[in-house]
Amino acid sequence: MTVYVRALETAVPPTMLIQTEARDVFAAQPGLTRLGSRLVATCFDSAAIDTRYTAVQELTLDSRSDDPKFFDPATRLLRSPSTKERNDLFAREATKLFIEAASSAVSNCAGFDPLDITHLITVSCTGFFNPGPDYKIVRALGLSPAVQRYHLGFMGCYAAFPALRAAKSFCEADPEAVVLVVCAELCSLHVRTSNDPDTIMGSALFADGAAAAVVTAREVPESPALLQLDHFETVLTPVGEDSMAWNIGDEGFEMVLGNYVPHIIDDHIIGALEPLLARDGSLRELPYRDITHWAIHPGGRSILDKVQSRLGLTDEQLIPARETLRNYGNMSSATVLFVLRHILDLPPQSRDERICSMAFGPGLTVETGLFTRIGKPLEAPADPRLADEAESSLA
């Protein structure tokens, strides 16, 4: 049975962070050592990020609040709200992003309406509340109250893959199933000033965003398929358990993102891909760069550099990941879906193009997915006069 993604949409909160402005604010915080100030400048400038988005409206120089919790633009001081204060904001603002992304995906899925959704999978690692985002989406979109709801929490940057894999399994078990997958992360809730290198790196990289996909095996002629879900695999690297982690502290969630992570990925990326590519005989001996598209989770610029170098990928194949990082930062689980959306927006080169995708998270866990982009490129008329006639008929 073939399972398809028939809609894939993204959403970001309205507040944009300019990387250079954020750098200057973090670098000017009291309590930073000389080394800490240098690390802030280095991490922010080397992140290959221009802009990010945040649900924390206070995190801008032009914000106005009588009782600022996160940032006071008058003094340019970053505050240290409690985990409860951060999580309260998550419950309010994440709900908006979950609903926006989910609504966009369903409304842009021709031939389906909200009552066709049979399963709902929500994903987030940046906050908790109950009734949770799954419940909020059901109410806001008018889904059936009998829809089966599942939430994948606190898994980290790779969690979109377990969600898509579960959606594929639901559809294979029930050919009539229609699964809505929604990832939403508010990573910026947990930024703070610190001399700790991991904390500084997190402040330079992480951002907020959401993405949603409609997954089904139903054949609906008016709803063209975007992606075919081919295979998924999970690999745990033999080292790295302490190099990437996500813990709950008294003043928000605490990221551990050791500078050795890119080296671990460099050493083990080939082995992590082997079980995935072994699932398709046509890809086993194929050079990596001969796979048309690579949707790599941009956990950071150095991670992308290591993956590109180790696999021998072209600069063009890294554009979707690097542009996602440059324009949006690292939005944890939602990010790889932004990369896939970027690939879907590219002009098609052939009818069915393969996409190899991967994401990395605590453990160190490597999740991989193999997809087929469905579609046929527009063929230019051989006679230029025919092109003129076609253009005239469309005018």
Tab-separated table of C-alpha atoms in Angstrom:
chain	number	residue	atom	x	y	z
A	1	MET	CA	0.000	0.000	0.000
A	2	THR	CA	1.323	3.436	-0.954
A	3	VAL	CA	0.979	6.262	1.560
A	4	TYR	CA	1.243	9.889	0.493
A	5	VAL	CA	1.619	13.355	1.962
A	6	ARG	CA	-1.121	15.373	0.255
A	7	ALA	CA	-0.530	18.680	2.026
A	8	LEU	CA	2.468	20.217	3.795
A	9	GLU	CA	2.249	23.712	5.249
A	10	THR	CA	4.363	25.819	7.613
A	11	ALA	CA	3.762	28.693	10.025
A	12	VAL	CA	5.862	31.076	12.119
A	13	PRO	CA	4.919	33.643	14.778
A	14	PRO	CA	4.834	37.309	13.675
A	15	THR	CA	7.839	38.580	15.652
A	16	MET	CA	11.111	38.464	13.699
A	17	LEU	CA	14.543	38.459	15.315
A	18	ILE	CA	17.460	39.942	13.378
A	19	GLN	CA	20.521	37.855	14.192
A	20	THR	CA	22.939	40.765	14.454
A	21	GLU	CA	20.603	42.687	16.772
A	22	ALA	CA	20.098	39.616	18.973
A	23	ARG	CA	23.874	39.125	19.099
A	24	ASP	CA	24.455	42.663	20.329
A	25	VAL	CA	21.831	42.299	23.061
A	26	PHE	CA	23.240	38.999	24.339
A	27	ALA	CA	26.824	40.283	24.167
A	28	ALA	CA	25.946	43.326	26.304
A	29	GLN	CA	24.419	41.407	29.225
A	30	PRO	CA	26.020	41.995	32.647
A	31	GLY	CA	27.766	39.039	34.186
A	32	LEU	CA	29.362	37.808	30.990
A	33	THR	CA	33.045	37.058	31.275
A	34	ARG	CA	35.472	38.149	28.597
A	35	LEU	CA	35.388	34.591	27.229
A	36	GLY	CA	31.597	34.554	27.386
A	37	SER	CA	31.405	37.760	25.337
A	38	ARG	CA	33.720	36.302	22.717
A	39	LEU	CA	31.663	33.102	22.578
A	40	VAL	CA	28.456	35.088	22.034
A	41	ALA	CA	30.009	36.958	19.107
A	42	THR	CA	31.479	33.782	17.610
A	43	CYS	CA	28.338	31.635	17.987
A	44	PHE	CA	25.932	34.234	16.640
A	45	ASP	CA	28.165	35.288	13.741
A	46	SER	CA	29.077	31.747	12.660
A	47	ALA	CA	25.549	30.336	12.875
A	48	ALA	CA	24.740	31.182	9.212
A	49	ILE	CA	21.424	32.673	10.349
A	50	ASP	CA	20.036	36.033	9.234
A	51	THR	CA	16.561	35.956	10.745
A	52	ARG	CA	14.524	33.895	13.162
A	53	TYR	CA	10.982	34.088	14.518
A	54	THR	CA	9.807	34.089	18.122
A	55	ALA	CA	6.494	33.839	19.929
A	56	VAL	CA	7.960	35.991	22.713
A	57	GLN	CA	6.936	39.439	21.525
A	58	GLU	CA	9.083	41.050	24.247
A	59	LEU	CA	12.280	39.860	22.537
A	60	THR	CA	12.528	42.914	20.296
A	61	LEU	CA	13.965	46.358	20.868
A	62	ASP	CA	10.675	48.075	20.048
A	63	SER	CA	8.471	46.012	22.375
A	64	ARG	CA	6.490	47.774	25.079
A	65	SER	CA	5.413	46.131	28.337
A	66	ASP	CA	4.597	47.492	31.780
A	67	ASP	CA	5.846	44.262	33.358
A	68	PRO	CA	8.403	42.605	31.067
A	69	LYS	CA	9.130	38.960	31.847
A	70	PHE	CA	11.709	38.041	29.202
A	71	PHE	CA	13.367	41.245	28.015
A	72	ASP	CA	13.224	44.899	29.029
A	73	PRO	CA	14.000	47.072	25.982
A	74	ALA	CA	14.390	50.165	28.182
A	75	THR	CA	17.377	48.675	29.998
A	76	ARG	CA	18.228	46.092	27.295
A	77	LEU	CA	18.424	43.453	30.015
A	78	LEU	CA	17.354	39.850	29.530
A	79	ARG	CA	15.173	38.588	32.383
A	80	SER	CA	15.094	35.072	33.911
A	81	PRO	CA	11.459	33.987	34.083
A	82	SER	CA	10.630	30.756	35.877
A	83	THR	CA	9.854	27.530	34.056
A	84	LYS	CA	6.185	28.054	34.952
A	85	GLU	CA	6.128	31.520	33.406
A	86	ARG	CA	7.755	30.188	30.252
A	87	ASN	CA	5.379	27.244	30.077
A	88	ASP	CA	2.324	29.453	30.590
A	89	LEU	CA	3.377	31.440	27.530
A	90	PHE	CA	3.909	28.159	25.655
A	91	ALA	CA	0.340	27.058	26.373
A	92	ARG	CA	-1.009	30.309	24.959
A	93	GLU	CA	1.275	30.910	21.991
A	94	ALA	CA	1.968	27.332	20.898
A	95	THR	CA	-1.774	26.769	20.632
A	96	LYS	CA	-1.937	29.529	18.019
A	97	LEU	CA	0.860	28.003	15.947
A	98	PHE	CA	-0.518	24.461	16.182
A	99	ILE	CA	-3.919	25.648	14.989
A	100	GLU	CA	-2.532	27.894	12.232
A	101	ALA	CA	-0.358	25.163	10.713
A	102	ALA	CA	-3.047	22.486	11.043
A	103	SER	CA	-5.745	24.699	9.548
A	104	SER	CA	-3.507	25.626	6.622
A	105	ALA	CA	-2.700	21.994	5.858
A	106	VAL	CA	-6.319	20.851	5.952
A	107	SER	CA	-7.647	23.805	3.944
A	108	ASN	CA	-4.973	23.281	1.289
A	109	CYS	CA	-5.743	19.575	0.910
A	110	ALA	CA	-8.249	19.435	-1.950
A	111	GLY	CA	-10.912	16.763	-1.677
A	112	PHE	CA	-10.708	16.562	2.123
A	113	ASP	CA	-12.486	18.437	4.892
A	114	PRO	CA	-11.882	18.468	8.657
A	115	LEU	CA	-14.319	15.614	9.301
A	116	ASP	CA	-12.233	13.342	7.064
A	117	ILE	CA	-9.363	13.415	9.586
A	118	THR	CA	-9.302	10.094	11.462
A	119	HIS	CA	-6.009	10.435	13.364
A	120	LEU	CA	-4.157	13.426	14.806
A	121	ILE	CA	-0.496	13.362	15.861
A	122	THR	CA	0.950	16.422	17.573
A	123	VAL	CA	4.639	16.938	18.317
A	124	SER	CA	6.516	19.313	20.623
A	125	CYS	CA	9.423	19.296	23.061
A	126	THR	CA	9.316	22.900	24.271
A	127	GLY	CA	6.338	22.882	26.646
A	128	PHE	CA	3.480	20.941	28.204
A	129	PHE	CA	-0.199	21.519	28.958
A	130	ASN	CA	-3.371	19.473	29.111
A	131	PRO	CA	-5.907	19.456	27.527
A	132	GLY	CA	-3.090	19.712	25.032
A	133	PRO	CA	-2.547	20.891	21.478
A	134	ASP	CA	-4.263	17.792	20.076
A	135	TYR	CA	-7.457	18.752	21.915
A	136	LYS	CA	-7.151	22.418	20.881
A	137	ILE	CA	-6.797	21.467	17.204
A	138	VAL	CA	-9.855	19.200	17.323
A	139	ARG	CA	-11.985	21.999	18.760
A	140	ALA	CA	-10.607	24.803	16.573
A	141	LEU	CA	-10.806	22.934	13.258
A	142	GLY	CA	-14.071	21.140	13.955
A	143	LEU	CA	-12.570	17.675	13.677
A	144	SER	CA	-14.644	14.692	14.708
A	145	PRO	CA	-14.645	14.319	18.502
A	146	ALA	CA	-13.882	10.648	17.856
A	147	VAL	CA	-10.600	11.381	16.071
A	148	GLN	CA	-7.749	9.295	17.473
A	149	ARG	CA	-5.235	11.643	19.132
A	150	TYR	CA	-1.566	11.066	19.903
A	151	HIS	CA	1.113	13.406	21.234
A	152	LEU	CA	4.867	12.879	20.862
A	153	GLY	CA	6.541	14.978	23.534
A	154	PHE	CA	10.092	15.873	24.477
A	155	MET	CA	11.807	13.864	21.732
A	156	GLY	CA	13.728	16.780	20.223
A	157	CYS	CA	14.738	17.747	16.717
A	158	TYR	CA	14.126	14.359	15.077
A	159	ALA	CA	10.518	13.918	16.255
A	160	ALA	CA	8.865	14.678	12.895
A	161	PHE	CA	10.124	11.303	11.646
A	162	PRO	CA	8.485	9.140	14.339
A	163	ALA	CA	5.315	11.154	13.726
A	164	LEU	CA	5.364	10.530	9.959
A	165	ARG	CA	6.291	6.890	10.513
A	166	ALA	CA	3.331	6.455	12.860
A	167	ALA	CA	1.056	8.163	10.330
A	168	LYS	CA	2.274	5.767	7.636
A	169	SER	CA	1.576	2.781	9.902
A	170	PHE	CA	-1.954	4.009	10.659
A	171	CYS	CA	-2.668	4.346	6.934
A	172	GLU	CA	-1.242	0.920	6.120
A	173	ALA	CA	-3.442	-0.606	8.827
A	174	ASP	CA	-6.541	1.273	7.635
A	175	PRO	CA	-6.676	2.298	3.936
A	176	GLU	CA	-9.347	4.898	4.767
A	177	ALA	CA	-7.301	6.638	7.448
A	178	VAL	CA	-6.441	10.318	7.040
A	179	VAL	CA	-3.744	11.456	9.477
A	180	LEU	CA	-2.963	15.056	10.394
A	181	VAL	CA	0.596	15.508	11.720
A	182	VAL	CA	1.427	18.831	13.403
A	183	CYS	CA	4.801	19.877	14.864
A	184	ALA	CA	5.108	23.162	16.757
A	185	GLU	CA	8.086	24.340	18.796
A	186	LEU	CA	8.697	27.490	20.829
A	187	CYS	CA	12.431	27.089	21.426
A	188	SER	CA	12.946	30.807	22.049
A	189	LEU	CA	11.028	30.504	25.326
A	190	HIS	CA	14.100	28.931	26.865
A	191	VAL	CA	16.875	31.306	25.838
A	192	ARG	CA	18.838	32.930	28.639
A	193	THR	CA	22.066	34.797	29.229
A	194	SER	CA	24.958	32.642	30.395
A	195	ASN	CA	28.674	31.996	30.101
A	196	ASP	CA	27.971	28.322	29.403
A	197	PRO	CA	28.936	27.461	25.788
A	198	ASP	CA	25.929	25.138	25.263
A	199	THR	CA	23.501	27.801	26.467
A	200	ILE	CA	25.122	30.442	24.269
A	201	MET	CA	24.939	28.132	21.253
A	202	GLY	CA	21.264	27.462	21.908
A	203	SER	CA	20.556	31.184	22.115
A	204	ALA	CA	22.277	31.691	18.763
A	205	LEU	CA	20.471	28.860	16.942
A	206	PHE	CA	16.988	28.182	18.189
A	207	ALA	CA	13.722	29.681	17.002
A	208	ASP	CA	9.975	29.081	16.820
A	209	GLY	CA	7.859	27.563	14.073
A	210	ALA	CA	5.279	24.952	13.132
A	211	ALA	CA	4.536	22.626	10.229
A	212	ALA	CA	1.650	20.304	9.430
A	213	ALA	CA	1.094	17.469	6.958
A	214	VAL	CA	-1.927	15.488	5.805
A	215	VAL	CA	-1.009	11.835	5.281
A	216	THR	CA	-3.268	9.210	3.672
A	217	ALA	CA	-3.419	6.243	1.329
A	218	ARG	CA	-6.854	7.253	0.026
A	219	GLU	CA	-7.074	7.860	-3.697
A	220	VAL	CA	-8.688	11.267	-4.206
A	221	PRO	CA	-8.318	12.482	-7.823
A	222	GLU	CA	-8.728	16.160	-6.974
A	223	SER	CA	-5.964	15.965	-4.337
A	224	PRO	CA	-2.586	15.464	-6.034
A	225	ALA	CA	0.060	13.723	-3.939
A	226	LEU	CA	3.141	15.711	-2.953
A	227	LEU	CA	5.331	13.052	-1.384
A	228	GLN	CA	5.300	9.286	-1.246
A	229	LEU	CA	6.424	7.957	2.141
A	230	ASP	CA	8.785	5.131	1.251
A	231	HIS	CA	10.866	4.047	4.270
A	232	PHE	CA	12.022	5.159	7.718
A	233	GLU	CA	14.890	3.985	9.914
A	234	THR	CA	16.285	4.820	13.359
A	235	VAL	CA	19.922	4.496	14.404
A	236	LEU	CA	21.555	5.244	17.762
A	237	THR	CA	25.201	6.200	17.466
A	238	PRO	CA	27.536	4.227	19.789
A	239	VAL	CA	28.728	7.467	21.417
A	240	GLY	CA	27.197	10.861	22.128
A	241	GLU	CA	24.635	10.188	24.839
A	242	ASP	CA	25.970	13.101	26.883
A	243	SER	CA	26.673	15.364	23.902
A	244	MET	CA	23.079	16.262	23.064
A	245	ALA	CA	20.365	16.450	25.719
A	246	TRP	CA	17.304	18.471	26.759
A	247	ASN	CA	16.584	18.857	30.465
A	248	ILE	CA	14.048	20.772	32.578
A	249	GLY	CA	15.496	23.396	34.922
A	250	ASP	CA	14.052	25.947	37.300
A	251	GLU	CA	14.447	28.742	34.727
A	252	GLY	CA	13.296	26.955	31.578
A	253	PHE	CA	14.525	23.954	29.639
A	254	GLU	CA	18.275	23.488	29.392
A	255	MET	CA	19.935	22.454	26.149
A	256	VAL	CA	23.103	20.399	26.028
A	257	LEU	CA	24.619	20.762	22.568
A	258	GLY	CA	28.270	19.828	22.801
A	259	ASN	CA	30.720	21.032	20.179
A	260	TYR	CA	31.636	17.391	19.549
A	261	VAL	CA	28.209	16.639	17.987
A	262	PRO	CA	29.271	17.511	14.395
A	263	HIS	CA	32.244	15.148	14.763
A	264	ILE	CA	29.986	12.323	15.986
A	265	ILE	CA	27.704	12.846	12.998
A	266	ASP	CA	30.727	12.963	10.702
A	267	ASP	CA	31.956	9.604	12.038
A	268	HIS	CA	28.616	7.795	11.989
A	269	ILE	CA	26.498	9.299	9.194
A	270	ILE	CA	27.445	6.619	6.661
A	271	GLY	CA	26.438	3.840	9.036
A	272	ALA	CA	23.210	5.620	9.902
A	273	LEU	CA	22.220	5.783	6.225
A	274	GLU	CA	23.024	2.155	5.395
A	275	PRO	CA	19.819	0.546	6.769
A	276	LEU	CA	17.642	3.154	5.040
A	277	LEU	CA	19.228	2.881	1.602
A	278	ALA	CA	19.362	-0.929	1.902
A	279	ARG	CA	15.539	-0.861	1.784
A	280	ASP	CA	15.697	0.180	-1.881
A	281	GLY	CA	17.842	-1.918	-4.205
A	282	SER	CA	18.130	0.906	-6.751
A	283	LEU	CA	19.945	3.090	-4.185
A	284	ARG	CA	22.336	0.656	-2.477
A	285	GLU	CA	25.329	1.235	-4.742
A	286	LEU	CA	24.349	4.689	-5.964
A	287	PRO	CA	26.689	7.571	-5.066
A	288	TYR	CA	24.994	9.773	-2.502
A	289	ARG	CA	25.046	12.836	-4.734
A	290	ASP	CA	23.059	10.897	-7.364
A	291	ILE	CA	20.022	10.958	-5.075
A	292	THR	CA	18.262	14.084	-6.317
A	293	HIS	CA	17.305	15.807	-3.073
A	294	TRP	CA	18.623	15.848	0.487
A	295	ALA	CA	16.356	17.175	3.241
A	296	ILE	CA	18.783	17.473	6.156
A	297	HIS	CA	17.748	18.922	9.487
A	298	PRO	CA	19.926	22.046	9.890
A	299	GLY	CA	20.887	21.538	13.498
A	300	GLY	CA	23.646	24.046	12.867
A	301	ARG	CA	25.988	25.180	10.119
A	302	SER	CA	28.827	22.880	11.207
A	303	ILE	CA	26.490	19.860	11.113
A	304	LEU	CA	25.514	20.673	7.546
A	305	ASP	CA	29.161	21.163	6.627
A	306	LYS	CA	30.079	17.728	8.019
A	307	VAL	CA	27.178	15.966	6.284
A	308	GLN	CA	27.945	17.611	2.943
A	309	SER	CA	31.639	16.790	3.141
A	310	ARG	CA	31.200	13.190	4.315
A	311	LEU	CA	28.539	12.346	1.713
A	312	GLY	CA	30.091	14.340	-1.120
A	313	LEU	CA	26.925	16.323	-1.754
A	314	THR	CA	26.836	19.352	-4.025
A	315	ASP	CA	26.250	22.901	-2.825
A	316	GLU	CA	22.930	22.862	-4.673
A	317	GLN	CA	21.741	19.806	-2.724
A	318	LEU	CA	22.355	21.653	0.550
A	319	ILE	CA	20.456	24.799	-0.459
A	320	PRO	CA	17.088	23.764	1.072
A	321	ALA	CA	18.701	23.026	4.442
A	322	ARG	CA	21.008	26.048	4.461
A	323	GLU	CA	18.279	28.471	3.357
A	324	THR	CA	15.924	27.126	6.020
A	325	LEU	CA	18.627	27.690	8.631
A	326	ARG	CA	19.419	31.164	7.264
A	327	ASN	CA	15.807	32.353	7.220
A	328	TYR	CA	14.278	30.530	10.184
A	329	GLY	CA	16.995	29.111	12.454
A	330	ASN	CA	16.619	25.754	14.176
A	331	MET	CA	12.956	25.160	15.074
A	332	SER	CA	13.570	21.676	16.481
A	333	SER	CA	11.072	19.073	15.199
A	334	ALA	CA	9.350	21.385	12.699
A	335	THR	CA	12.561	22.312	10.881
A	336	VAL	CA	12.990	19.300	8.611
A	337	LEU	CA	9.406	19.794	7.377
A	338	PHE	CA	10.370	23.353	6.380
A	339	VAL	CA	13.259	21.837	4.405
A	340	LEU	CA	10.894	19.392	2.680
A	341	ARG	CA	8.535	22.285	1.893
A	342	HIS	CA	11.467	24.150	0.296
A	343	ILE	CA	12.193	21.125	-1.909
A	344	LEU	CA	8.546	20.845	-2.942
A	345	ASP	CA	8.641	24.491	-4.027
A	346	LEU	CA	11.588	23.894	-6.380
A	347	PRO	CA	10.884	23.413	-10.102
A	348	PRO	CA	10.650	19.635	-10.732
A	349	GLN	CA	13.412	18.035	-12.784
A	350	SER	CA	11.750	14.700	-13.505
A	351	ARG	CA	8.531	12.886	-12.841
A	352	ASP	CA	9.484	11.106	-9.600
A	353	GLU	CA	12.432	12.479	-7.640
A	354	ARG	CA	13.889	10.718	-4.614
A	355	ILE	CA	14.479	12.601	-1.373
A	356	CYS	CA	16.757	11.310	1.360
A	357	SER	CA	16.105	13.035	4.663
A	358	MET	CA	17.611	12.932	8.133
A	359	ALA	CA	17.436	14.606	11.519
A	360	PHE	CA	19.491	14.358	14.700
A	361	GLY	CA	18.538	14.533	18.355
A	362	PRO	CA	19.280	13.489	21.920
A	363	GLY	CA	20.890	10.141	22.310
A	364	LEU	CA	22.582	10.724	19.847
A	365	THR	CA	19.676	9.575	17.647
A	366	VAL	CA	19.705	9.703	13.856
A	367	GLU	CA	16.292	9.408	12.202
A	368	THR	CA	16.210	8.946	8.435
A	369	GLY	CA	13.445	8.938	5.854
A	370	LEU	CA	13.230	8.130	2.171
A	371	PHE	CA	10.565	9.876	0.107
A	372	THR	CA	9.550	10.241	-3.515
A	373	ARG	CA	8.468	13.624	-4.771
A	374	ILE	CA	5.469	13.096	-7.022
A	375	GLY	CA	5.000	15.201	-10.112
A	376	LYS	CA	5.954	15.858	-13.703
A	377	PRO	CA	7.837	18.921	-14.938
A	378	LEU	CA	6.242	21.279	-17.398
A	379	GLU	CA	7.640	20.658	-20.850
A	380	ALA	CA	8.582	23.716	-22.898
A	381	PRO	CA	7.092	23.690	-26.425
A	382	ALA	CA	9.645	22.833	-29.119
A	383	ASP	CA	8.395	25.687	-31.304
A	384	PRO	CA	8.833	29.123	-29.645
A	385	ARG	CA	5.678	30.289	-31.450
A	386	LEU	CA	3.696	27.707	-29.499
A	387	ALA	CA	5.041	29.172	-26.258
A	388	ASP	CA	3.869	32.640	-27.380
A	389	GLU	CA	0.431	31.278	-28.231
A	390	ALA	CA	0.160	29.536	-24.875
A	391	GLU	CA	1.140	32.726	-23.056
A	392	SER	CA	-1.454	34.690	-25.033
A	393	SER	CA	-4.193	32.202	-24.212
A	394	LEU	CA	-3.435	32.558	-20.500
A	395	ALA	CA	-3.442	36.359	-20.575
